[in-house]
mmCIF file with all atom_site columns, C-alpha atoms in Angstrom:
data_model
loop_
_atom_site.group_PDB
_atom_site.id
_atom_site.type_symbol
_atom_site.label_atom_id
_atom_site.label_alt_id
_atom_site.label_comp_id
_atom_site.label_asym_id
_atom_site.label_entity_id
_atom_site.label_seq_id
_atom_site.pdbx_PDB_ins_code
_atom_site.Cartn_x
_atom_site.Cartn_y
_atom_site.Cartn_z
_atom_site.occupancy
_atom_site.B_iso_or_equiv
_atom_site.pdbx_formal_charge
_atom_site.auth_seq_id
_atom_site.auth_comp_id
_atom_site.auth_asym_id
_atom_site.auth_atom_id
_atom_site.pdbx_PDB_model_num
ATOM 1   C CA . UNK A 1 1   ? 113.135 83.503  117.228 1.00 79.00 ? 1   UNK A CA 1
ATOM 2   C CA . UNK A 1 2   ? 112.260 81.247  114.369 1.00 86.00 ? 2   UNK A CA 1
ATOM 3   C CA . UNK A 1 3   ? 113.832 82.431  110.868 1.00 91.00 ? 3   UNK A CA 1
ATOM 4   C CA . UNK A 1 4   ? 111.346 82.296  108.005 1.00 92.00 ? 4   UNK A CA 1
ATOM 5   C CA . UNK A 1 5   ? 111.889 83.407  104.258 1.00 95.00 ? 5   UNK A CA 1
ATOM 6   C CA . UNK A 1 6   ? 109.317 85.883  102.986 1.00 95.00 ? 6   UNK A CA 1
ATOM 7   C CA . UNK A 1 7   ? 108.753 84.933  99.269  1.00 94.00 ? 7   UNK A CA 1
ATOM 8   C CA . UNK A 1 8   ? 109.037 88.428  98.053  1.00 90.00 ? 8   UNK A CA 1
ATOM 9   C CA . UNK A 1 9   ? 111.179 91.168  96.792  1.00 86.00 ? 9   UNK A CA 1
ATOM 10  C CA . UNK A 1 10  ? 108.402 93.689  97.003  1.00 82.00 ? 10  UNK A CA 1
ATOM 11  C CA . UNK A 1 11  ? 109.863 96.164  99.991  1.00 83.00 ? 11  UNK A CA 1
ATOM 12  C CA . UNK A 1 12  ? 106.036 97.230  100.282 1.00 80.00 ? 12  UNK A CA 1
ATOM 13  C CA . UNK A 1 13  ? 104.976 93.705  101.499 1.00 81.00 ? 13  UNK A CA 1
ATOM 14  C CA . UNK A 1 14  ? 107.868 92.749  103.504 1.00 84.00 ? 14  UNK A CA 1
ATOM 15  C CA . UNK A 1 15  ? 107.119 95.889  105.813 1.00 84.00 ? 15  UNK A CA 1
ATOM 16  C CA . UNK A 1 16  ? 103.846 95.384  106.260 1.00 82.00 ? 16  UNK A CA 1
ATOM 17  C CA . UNK A 1 17  ? 104.318 91.980  106.863 1.00 83.00 ? 17  UNK A CA 1
ATOM 18  C CA . UNK A 1 18  ? 106.889 92.694  109.353 1.00 83.00 ? 18  UNK A CA 1
ATOM 19  C CA . UNK A 1 19  ? 104.731 94.893  111.260 1.00 83.00 ? 19  UNK A CA 1
ATOM 20  C CA . UNK A 1 20  ? 101.822 92.014  110.962 1.00 81.00 ? 20  UNK A CA 1
ATOM 21  C CA . UNK A 1 21  ? 103.901 89.326  112.529 1.00 82.00 ? 21  UNK A CA 1
ATOM 22  C CA . UNK A 1 22  ? 105.428 91.797  114.959 1.00 79.00 ? 22  UNK A CA 1
ATOM 23  C CA . UNK A 1 23  ? 104.074 90.001  117.813 1.00 74.00 ? 23  UNK A CA 1
ATOM 24  C CA . UNK A 1 24  ? 105.272 86.344  116.780 1.00 77.00 ? 24  UNK A CA 1
ATOM 25  C CA . UNK A 1 25  ? 107.830 84.082  117.183 1.00 81.00 ? 25  UNK A CA 1
ATOM 26  C CA . UNK A 1 26  ? 109.088 84.352  113.430 1.00 83.00 ? 26  UNK A CA 1
ATOM 27  C CA . UNK A 1 27  ? 112.135 86.490  112.148 1.00 87.00 ? 27  UNK A CA 1
ATOM 28  C CA . UNK A 1 28  ? 110.947 87.775  108.875 1.00 88.00 ? 28  UNK A CA 1
ATOM 29  C CA . UNK A 1 29  ? 113.802 87.209  106.237 1.00 92.00 ? 29  UNK A CA 1
ATOM 30  C CA . UNK A 1 30  ? 112.759 88.493  102.787 1.00 93.00 ? 30  UNK A CA 1
ATOM 31  C CA . UNK A 1 31  ? 113.963 86.542  99.593  1.00 95.00 ? 31  UNK A CA 1
ATOM 32  C CA . UNK A 1 32  ? 116.398 89.431  98.580  1.00 93.00 ? 32  UNK A CA 1
ATOM 33  C CA . UNK A 1 33  ? 118.999 88.791  101.572 1.00 93.00 ? 33  UNK A CA 1
ATOM 34  C CA . UNK A 1 34  ? 119.580 85.634  100.154 1.00 95.00 ? 34  UNK A CA 1
ATOM 35  C CA . UNK A 1 35  ? 120.120 87.126  96.659  1.00 94.00 ? 35  UNK A CA 1
ATOM 36  C CA . UNK A 1 36  ? 117.279 85.390  95.058  1.00 94.00 ? 36  UNK A CA 1
ATOM 37  C CA . UNK A 1 37  ? 115.328 86.978  92.009  1.00 93.00 ? 37  UNK A CA 1
ATOM 38  C CA . UNK A 1 38  ? 111.864 86.865  91.914  1.00 90.00 ? 38  UNK A CA 1
ATOM 39  C CA . UNK A 1 39  ? 110.303 83.593  90.220  1.00 94.00 ? 39  UNK A CA 1
ATOM 40  C CA . UNK A 1 40  ? 108.422 83.140  87.596  1.00 93.00 ? 40  UNK A CA 1
ATOM 41  C CA . UNK A 1 41  ? 104.657 83.252  88.510  1.00 93.00 ? 41  UNK A CA 1
ATOM 42  C CA . UNK A 1 42  ? 102.935 80.524  86.094  1.00 95.00 ? 42  UNK A CA 1
ATOM 43  C CA . UNK A 1 43  ? 100.050 80.293  87.842  1.00 97.00 ? 43  UNK A CA 1
ATOM 44  C CA . UNK A 1 44  ? 96.451  80.821  86.642  1.00 97.00 ? 44  UNK A CA 1
ATOM 45  C CA . UNK A 1 45  ? 94.864  81.591  90.360  1.00 98.00 ? 45  UNK A CA 1
ATOM 46  C CA . UNK A 1 46  ? 96.703  83.604  93.522  1.00 97.00 ? 46  UNK A CA 1
ATOM 47  C CA . UNK A 1 47  ? 97.016  80.080  95.221  1.00 98.00 ? 47  UNK A CA 1
ATOM 48  C CA . UNK A 1 48  ? 98.736  78.658  92.403  1.00 98.00 ? 48  UNK A CA 1
ATOM 49  C CA . UNK A 1 49  ? 101.128 81.513  92.351  1.00 97.00 ? 49  UNK A CA 1
ATOM 50  C CA . UNK A 1 50  ? 101.366 81.534  95.956  1.00 97.00 ? 50  UNK A CA 1
ATOM 51  C CA . UNK A 1 51  ? 102.444 77.837  96.162  1.00 98.00 ? 51  UNK A CA 1
ATOM 52  C CA . UNK A 1 52  ? 105.220 78.122  93.432  1.00 97.00 ? 52  UNK A CA 1
ATOM 53  C CA . UNK A 1 53  ? 106.864 81.483  95.240  1.00 97.00 ? 53  UNK A CA 1
ATOM 54  C CA . UNK A 1 54  ? 106.938 79.502  98.481  1.00 97.00 ? 54  UNK A CA 1
ATOM 55  C CA . UNK A 1 55  ? 108.268 76.520  96.920  1.00 97.00 ? 55  UNK A CA 1
ATOM 56  C CA . UNK A 1 56  ? 111.015 78.504  95.212  1.00 97.00 ? 56  UNK A CA 1
ATOM 57  C CA . UNK A 1 57  ? 112.073 80.298  98.336  1.00 97.00 ? 57  UNK A CA 1
ATOM 58  C CA . UNK A 1 58  ? 112.187 77.493  100.565 1.00 97.00 ? 58  UNK A CA 1
ATOM 59  C CA . UNK A 1 59  ? 113.910 75.394  98.084  1.00 97.00 ? 59  UNK A CA 1
ATOM 60  C CA . UNK A 1 60  ? 116.856 77.526  97.568  1.00 96.00 ? 60  UNK A CA 1
ATOM 61  C CA . UNK A 1 61  ? 116.860 78.931  101.229 1.00 96.00 ? 61  UNK A CA 1
ATOM 62  C CA . UNK A 1 62  ? 116.549 75.744  103.429 1.00 95.00 ? 62  UNK A CA 1
ATOM 63  C CA . UNK A 1 63  ? 114.111 77.764  105.414 1.00 96.00 ? 63  UNK A CA 1
ATOM 64  C CA . UNK A 1 64  ? 110.551 77.353  106.232 1.00 95.00 ? 64  UNK A CA 1
ATOM 65  C CA . UNK A 1 65  ? 108.813 79.679  103.488 1.00 96.00 ? 65  UNK A CA 1
ATOM 66  C CA . UNK A 1 66  ? 105.704 82.220  104.042 1.00 96.00 ? 66  UNK A CA 1
ATOM 67  C CA . UNK A 1 67  ? 104.464 83.522  100.145 1.00 96.00 ? 67  UNK A CA 1
ATOM 68  C CA . UNK A 1 68  ? 101.640 85.700  99.548  1.00 93.00 ? 68  UNK A CA 1
ATOM 69  C CA . UNK A 1 69  ? 100.403 86.181  96.248  1.00 95.00 ? 69  UNK A CA 1
ATOM 70  C CA . UNK A 1 70  ? 97.405  88.827  96.116  1.00 95.00 ? 70  UNK A CA 1
ATOM 71  C CA . UNK A 1 71  ? 95.958  91.207  93.679  1.00 97.00 ? 71  UNK A CA 1
ATOM 72  C CA . UNK A 1 72  ? 93.141  93.648  93.070  1.00 98.00 ? 72  UNK A CA 1
ATOM 73  C CA . UNK A 1 73  ? 90.217  92.368  91.509  1.00 98.00 ? 73  UNK A CA 1
ATOM 74  C CA . UNK A 1 74  ? 87.705  94.463  89.912  1.00 98.00 ? 74  UNK A CA 1
ATOM 75  C CA . UNK A 1 75  ? 84.293  93.613  88.672  1.00 98.00 ? 75  UNK A CA 1
ATOM 76  C CA . UNK A 1 76  ? 83.649  95.867  85.873  1.00 98.00 ? 76  UNK A CA 1
ATOM 77  C CA . UNK A 1 77  ? 86.812  94.713  84.295  1.00 98.00 ? 77  UNK A CA 1
ATOM 78  C CA . UNK A 1 78  ? 86.231  91.007  84.451  1.00 97.00 ? 78  UNK A CA 1
ATOM 79  C CA . UNK A 1 79  ? 88.695  90.513  87.125  1.00 97.00 ? 79  UNK A CA 1
ATOM 80  C CA . UNK A 1 80  ? 91.722  92.362  86.189  1.00 98.00 ? 80  UNK A CA 1
ATOM 81  C CA . UNK A 1 81  ? 94.137  93.202  86.938  1.00 98.00 ? 81  UNK A CA 1
ATOM 82  C CA . UNK A 1 82  ? 93.658  89.963  89.293  1.00 98.00 ? 82  UNK A CA 1
ATOM 83  C CA . UNK A 1 83  ? 96.827  87.992  89.148  1.00 97.00 ? 83  UNK A CA 1
ATOM 84  C CA . UNK A 1 84  ? 98.652  90.426  86.849  1.00 97.00 ? 84  UNK A CA 1
ATOM 85  C CA . UNK A 1 85  ? 98.072  93.279  89.471  1.00 96.00 ? 85  UNK A CA 1
ATOM 86  C CA . UNK A 1 86  ? 101.891 93.896  89.845  1.00 92.00 ? 86  UNK A CA 1
ATOM 87  C CA . UNK A 1 87  ? 102.809 93.962  86.126  1.00 94.00 ? 87  UNK A CA 1
ATOM 88  C CA . UNK A 1 88  ? 99.298  95.459  84.719  1.00 97.00 ? 88  UNK A CA 1
ATOM 89  C CA . UNK A 1 89  ? 101.231 98.084  82.909  1.00 96.00 ? 89  UNK A CA 1
ATOM 90  C CA . UNK A 1 90  ? 104.148 96.196  82.007  1.00 94.00 ? 90  UNK A CA 1
ATOM 91  C CA . UNK A 1 91  ? 107.138 94.513  84.239  1.00 88.00 ? 91  UNK A CA 1
ATOM 92  C CA . UNK A 1 92  ? 108.937 97.501  85.104  1.00 90.00 ? 92  UNK A CA 1
ATOM 93  C CA . UNK A 1 93  ? 105.855 99.834  85.716  1.00 96.00 ? 93  UNK A CA 1
ATOM 94  C CA . UNK A 1 94  ? 105.695 101.995 88.685  1.00 96.00 ? 94  UNK A CA 1
ATOM 95  C CA . UNK A 1 95  ? 102.839 101.872 91.078  1.00 95.00 ? 95  UNK A CA 1
ATOM 96  C CA . UNK A 1 96  ? 101.439 105.191 89.440  1.00 97.00 ? 96  UNK A CA 1
ATOM 97  C CA . UNK A 1 97  ? 101.655 103.690 85.976  1.00 98.00 ? 97  UNK A CA 1
ATOM 98  C CA . UNK A 1 98  ? 99.655  100.733 87.139  1.00 98.00 ? 98  UNK A CA 1
ATOM 99  C CA . UNK A 1 99  ? 97.150  103.274 88.661  1.00 98.00 ? 99  UNK A CA 1
ATOM 100 C CA . UNK A 1 100 ? 96.980  105.175 85.836  1.00 98.00 ? 100 UNK A CA 1
ATOM 101 C CA . UNK A 1 101 ? 96.155  102.172 83.280  1.00 98.00 ? 101 UNK A CA 1
ATOM 102 C CA . UNK A 1 102 ? 93.616  101.322 85.672  1.00 98.00 ? 102 UNK A CA 1
ATOM 103 C CA . UNK A 1 103 ? 91.887  104.317 86.187  1.00 98.00 ? 103 UNK A CA 1
ATOM 104 C CA . UNK A 1 104 ? 91.903  104.767 82.463  1.00 98.00 ? 104 UNK A CA 1
ATOM 105 C CA . UNK A 1 105 ? 90.209  101.239 81.909  1.00 98.00 ? 105 UNK A CA 1
ATOM 106 C CA . UNK A 1 106 ? 87.501  102.528 84.270  1.00 98.00 ? 106 UNK A CA 1
ATOM 107 C CA . UNK A 1 107 ? 87.000  105.860 82.738  1.00 97.00 ? 107 UNK A CA 1
ATOM 108 C CA . UNK A 1 108 ? 83.614  105.652 81.562  1.00 96.00 ? 108 UNK A CA 1
ATOM 109 C CA . UNK A 1 109 ? 82.281  103.439 84.358  1.00 97.00 ? 109 UNK A CA 1
ATOM 110 C CA . UNK A 1 110 ? 80.119  104.916 87.173  1.00 97.00 ? 110 UNK A CA 1
ATOM 111 C CA . UNK A 1 111 ? 80.603  105.266 90.659  1.00 94.00 ? 111 UNK A CA 1
ATOM 112 C CA . UNK A 1 112 ? 78.164  102.386 91.517  1.00 95.00 ? 112 UNK A CA 1
ATOM 113 C CA . UNK A 1 113 ? 79.720  99.857  89.370  1.00 97.00 ? 113 UNK A CA 1
ATOM 114 C CA . UNK A 1 114 ? 83.705  100.376 90.073  1.00 98.00 ? 114 UNK A CA 1
ATOM 115 C CA . UNK A 1 115 ? 83.008  97.461  92.940  1.00 98.00 ? 115 UNK A CA 1
ATOM 116 C CA . UNK A 1 116 ? 86.468  95.621  93.466  1.00 98.00 ? 116 UNK A CA 1
ATOM 117 C CA . UNK A 1 117 ? 87.909  93.687  96.212  1.00 98.00 ? 117 UNK A CA 1
ATOM 118 C CA . UNK A 1 118 ? 91.943  92.986  96.823  1.00 98.00 ? 118 UNK A CA 1
ATOM 119 C CA . UNK A 1 119 ? 92.578  89.146  97.507  1.00 98.00 ? 119 UNK A CA 1
ATOM 120 C CA . UNK A 1 120 ? 95.389  87.411  99.402  1.00 97.00 ? 120 UNK A CA 1
ATOM 121 C CA . UNK A 1 121 ? 96.432  83.722  99.566  1.00 97.00 ? 121 UNK A CA 1
ATOM 122 C CA . UNK A 1 122 ? 99.049  83.098  101.964 1.00 96.00 ? 122 UNK A CA 1
ATOM 123 C CA . UNK A 1 123 ? 101.216 79.629  101.943 1.00 97.00 ? 123 UNK A CA 1
ATOM 124 C CA . UNK A 1 124 ? 102.943 78.254  104.428 1.00 96.00 ? 124 UNK A CA 1
ATOM 125 C CA . UNK A 1 125 ? 105.627 75.865  103.595 1.00 96.00 ? 125 UNK A CA 1
ATOM 126 C CA . UNK A 1 126 ? 107.932 73.866  105.295 1.00 95.00 ? 126 UNK A CA 1
ATOM 127 C CA . UNK A 1 127 ? 110.500 72.208  102.904 1.00 94.00 ? 127 UNK A CA 1
ATOM 128 C CA . UNK A 1 128 ? 110.261 72.013  99.257  1.00 94.00 ? 128 UNK A CA 1
ATOM 129 C CA . UNK A 1 129 ? 108.381 68.533  98.831  1.00 94.00 ? 129 UNK A CA 1
ATOM 130 C CA . UNK A 1 130 ? 106.114 69.563  101.465 1.00 95.00 ? 130 UNK A CA 1
ATOM 131 C CA . UNK A 1 131 ? 102.776 67.746  100.701 1.00 95.00 ? 131 UNK A CA 1
ATOM 132 C CA . UNK A 1 132 ? 100.375 69.397  102.688 1.00 93.00 ? 132 UNK A CA 1
ATOM 133 C CA . UNK A 1 133 ? 101.457 73.411  102.933 1.00 95.00 ? 133 UNK A CA 1
ATOM 134 C CA . UNK A 1 134 ? 98.952  75.346  104.964 1.00 96.00 ? 134 UNK A CA 1
ATOM 135 C CA . UNK A 1 135 ? 96.876  77.705  102.880 1.00 97.00 ? 135 UNK A CA 1
ATOM 136 C CA . UNK A 1 136 ? 94.740  80.421  104.039 1.00 97.00 ? 136 UNK A CA 1
ATOM 137 C CA . UNK A 1 137 ? 92.854  83.470  101.910 1.00 97.00 ? 137 UNK A CA 1
ATOM 138 C CA . UNK A 1 138 ? 91.603  86.954  102.604 1.00 97.00 ? 138 UNK A CA 1
ATOM 139 C CA . UNK A 1 139 ? 89.107  89.281  100.895 1.00 98.00 ? 139 UNK A CA 1
ATOM 140 C CA . UNK A 1 140 ? 88.789  93.009  101.376 1.00 98.00 ? 140 UNK A CA 1
ATOM 141 C CA . UNK A 1 141 ? 85.896  94.448  99.837  1.00 98.00 ? 141 UNK A CA 1
ATOM 142 C CA . UNK A 1 142 ? 85.573  98.348  98.273  1.00 98.00 ? 142 UNK A CA 1
ATOM 143 C CA . UNK A 1 143 ? 85.341  100.376 94.981  1.00 98.00 ? 143 UNK A CA 1
ATOM 144 C CA . UNK A 1 144 ? 87.592  102.338 92.944  1.00 98.00 ? 144 UNK A CA 1
ATOM 145 C CA . UNK A 1 145 ? 87.902  105.837 92.978  1.00 98.00 ? 145 UNK A CA 1
ATOM 146 C CA . UNK A 1 146 ? 88.577  108.352 90.197  1.00 97.00 ? 146 UNK A CA 1
ATOM 147 C CA . UNK A 1 147 ? 91.722  109.351 91.412  1.00 97.00 ? 147 UNK A CA 1
ATOM 148 C CA . UNK A 1 148 ? 94.488  108.950 94.002  1.00 97.00 ? 148 UNK A CA 1
ATOM 149 C CA . UNK A 1 149 ? 94.009  109.605 97.502  1.00 97.00 ? 149 UNK A CA 1
ATOM 150 C CA . UNK A 1 150 ? 96.260  109.483 100.330 1.00 96.00 ? 150 UNK A CA 1
ATOM 151 C CA . UNK A 1 151 ? 100.077 108.707 100.971 1.00 93.00 ? 151 UNK A CA 1
ATOM 152 C CA . UNK A 1 152 ? 100.280 105.506 103.150 1.00 92.00 ? 152 UNK A CA 1
ATOM 153 C CA . UNK A 1 153 ? 100.450 102.170 102.033 1.00 87.00 ? 153 UNK A CA 1
ATOM 154 C CA . UNK A 1 154 ? 101.324 100.744 98.725  1.00 90.00 ? 154 UNK A CA 1
ATOM 155 C CA . UNK A 1 155 ? 100.180 99.237  94.914  1.00 94.00 ? 155 UNK A CA 1
ATOM 156 C CA . UNK A 1 156 ? 96.466  100.494 94.284  1.00 97.00 ? 156 UNK A CA 1
ATOM 157 C CA . UNK A 1 157 ? 96.114  101.608 97.909  1.00 97.00 ? 157 UNK A CA 1
ATOM 158 C CA . UNK A 1 158 ? 95.432  105.081 96.654  1.00 98.00 ? 158 UNK A CA 1
ATOM 159 C CA . UNK A 1 159 ? 92.389  104.252 95.069  1.00 98.00 ? 159 UNK A CA 1
ATOM 160 C CA . UNK A 1 160 ? 90.572  101.508 96.867  1.00 98.00 ? 160 UNK A CA 1
ATOM 161 C CA . UNK A 1 161 ? 87.941  103.307 98.536  1.00 98.00 ? 161 UNK A CA 1
ATOM 162 C CA . UNK A 1 162 ? 86.445  101.821 101.712 1.00 98.00 ? 162 UNK A CA 1
ATOM 163 C CA . UNK A 1 163 ? 82.554  103.208 102.553 1.00 96.00 ? 163 UNK A CA 1
ATOM 164 C CA . UNK A 1 164 ? 82.916  102.170 106.189 1.00 95.00 ? 164 UNK A CA 1
ATOM 165 C CA . UNK A 1 165 ? 85.807  104.369 106.561 1.00 96.00 ? 165 UNK A CA 1
ATOM 166 C CA . UNK A 1 166 ? 84.866  107.021 104.184 1.00 97.00 ? 166 UNK A CA 1
ATOM 167 C CA . UNK A 1 167 ? 88.465  107.056 102.910 1.00 97.00 ? 167 UNK A CA 1
ATOM 168 C CA . UNK A 1 168 ? 90.979  105.242 100.793 1.00 98.00 ? 168 UNK A CA 1
ATOM 169 C CA . UNK A 1 169 ? 93.019  102.614 102.191 1.00 97.00 ? 169 UNK A CA 1
ATOM 170 C CA . UNK A 1 170 ? 96.214  104.707 101.607 1.00 97.00 ? 170 UNK A CA 1
ATOM 171 C CA . UNK A 1 171 ? 94.614  106.926 104.488 1.00 98.00 ? 171 UNK A CA 1
ATOM 172 C CA . UNK A 1 172 ? 94.286  104.529 106.843 1.00 96.00 ? 172 UNK A CA 1
ATOM 173 C CA . UNK A 1 173 ? 96.379  103.717 109.718 1.00 94.00 ? 173 UNK A CA 1
ATOM 174 C CA . UNK A 1 174 ? 99.406  100.876 109.790 1.00 89.00 ? 174 UNK A CA 1
ATOM 175 C CA . UNK A 1 175 ? 97.228  99.508  112.940 1.00 90.00 ? 175 UNK A CA 1
ATOM 176 C CA . UNK A 1 176 ? 93.857  99.811  111.102 1.00 94.00 ? 176 UNK A CA 1
ATOM 177 C CA . UNK A 1 177 ? 94.800  98.544  108.017 1.00 93.00 ? 177 UNK A CA 1
ATOM 178 C CA . UNK A 1 178 ? 96.493  95.605  109.181 1.00 88.00 ? 178 UNK A CA 1
ATOM 179 C CA . UNK A 1 179 ? 92.979  94.856  111.225 1.00 90.00 ? 179 UNK A CA 1
ATOM 180 C CA . UNK A 1 180 ? 90.927  94.614  108.078 1.00 94.00 ? 180 UNK A CA 1
ATOM 181 C CA . UNK A 1 181 ? 93.078  94.055  105.103 1.00 94.00 ? 181 UNK A CA 1
ATOM 182 C CA . UNK A 1 182 ? 92.849  91.134  102.839 1.00 95.00 ? 182 UNK A CA 1
ATOM 183 C CA . UNK A 1 183 ? 96.542  90.093  104.282 1.00 92.00 ? 183 UNK A CA 1
ATOM 184 C CA . UNK A 1 184 ? 95.825  90.796  107.945 1.00 90.00 ? 184 UNK A CA 1
ATOM 185 C CA . UNK A 1 185 ? 92.710  88.436  107.627 1.00 94.00 ? 185 UNK A CA 1
ATOM 186 C CA . UNK A 1 186 ? 94.598  86.013  105.218 1.00 95.00 ? 186 UNK A CA 1
ATOM 187 C CA . UNK A 1 187 ? 96.849  86.092  108.258 1.00 90.00 ? 187 UNK A CA 1
ATOM 188 C CA . UNK A 1 188 ? 94.643  85.411  110.988 1.00 89.00 ? 188 UNK A CA 1
ATOM 189 C CA . UNK A 1 189 ? 93.067  82.104  109.335 1.00 94.00 ? 189 UNK A CA 1
ATOM 190 C CA . UNK A 1 190 ? 96.949  81.008  108.765 1.00 91.00 ? 190 UNK A CA 1
ATOM 191 C CA . UNK A 1 191 ? 97.568  81.278  112.528 1.00 87.00 ? 191 UNK A CA 1
ATOM 192 C CA . UNK A 1 192 ? 94.470  79.253  113.228 1.00 89.00 ? 192 UNK A CA 1
ATOM 193 C CA . UNK A 1 193 ? 95.488  76.880  110.787 1.00 90.00 ? 193 UNK A CA 1
ATOM 194 C CA . UNK A 1 194 ? 99.101  76.664  111.951 1.00 86.00 ? 194 UNK A CA 1
ATOM 195 C CA . UNK A 1 195 ? 97.853  76.200  115.845 1.00 83.00 ? 195 UNK A CA 1
ATOM 196 C CA . UNK A 1 196 ? 95.606  73.414  114.843 1.00 84.00 ? 196 UNK A CA 1
ATOM 197 C CA . UNK A 1 197 ? 98.818  71.847  113.580 1.00 78.00 ? 197 UNK A CA 1
ATOM 198 C CA . UNK A 1 198 ? 100.531 72.104  116.243 1.00 75.00 ? 198 UNK A CA 1
ATOM 199 C CA . UNK A 1 199 ? 103.218 74.879  114.622 1.00 74.00 ? 199 UNK A CA 1
ATOM 200 C CA . UNK A 1 200 ? 104.581 77.246  116.819 1.00 66.00 ? 200 UNK A CA 1
ATOM 201 C CA . UNK A 1 201 ? 104.837 80.965  116.301 1.00 63.00 ? 201 UNK A CA 1
ATOM 202 C CA . UNK A 1 202 ? 103.825 82.965  119.217 1.00 56.00 ? 202 UNK A CA 1
ATOM 203 C CA . UNK A 1 203 ? 106.460 84.449  121.724 1.00 50.00 ? 203 UNK A CA 1
#
């Protein structure tokens, strides 16, 4: 097994990545296991923030790092909450408070105008000065419900509706979500790039 630091303190993401990478030779260690606090996300895009997080994690642990920056992009809100998805209602707000703010902002928006997508940028960085980190991105289309539905997943999943499945992301099984989500899509692309670069990740 190859140890990889996952550049996040979000336990929802840690759990999801452990499930996504279950069949690979990587042992995912969250940066919290090293006592690392979250780094300031000062980028203006998902990719910039993922690079910041990956570089920070590998610099402080000596391990190769996998970083994710993802968020919900709502068309009627001109892309908000976007890169601020995890702190939309404030730095220490709960998931429920973030959702409540989102629904309040969309209170007068009709159903057909509530389109949105989740965006994920994944970065694999071998060491802090890695001049060619591997970057992959995924997008998951849906729309925003008027109220939360479902108890699975995390973040904005309960209000993210998938027309092809007739349910919210929080009602999907783990297996289905991992196959179709923005994070799942980005991971597939990342593994293709790793294979092209002859970086081992398979059991």
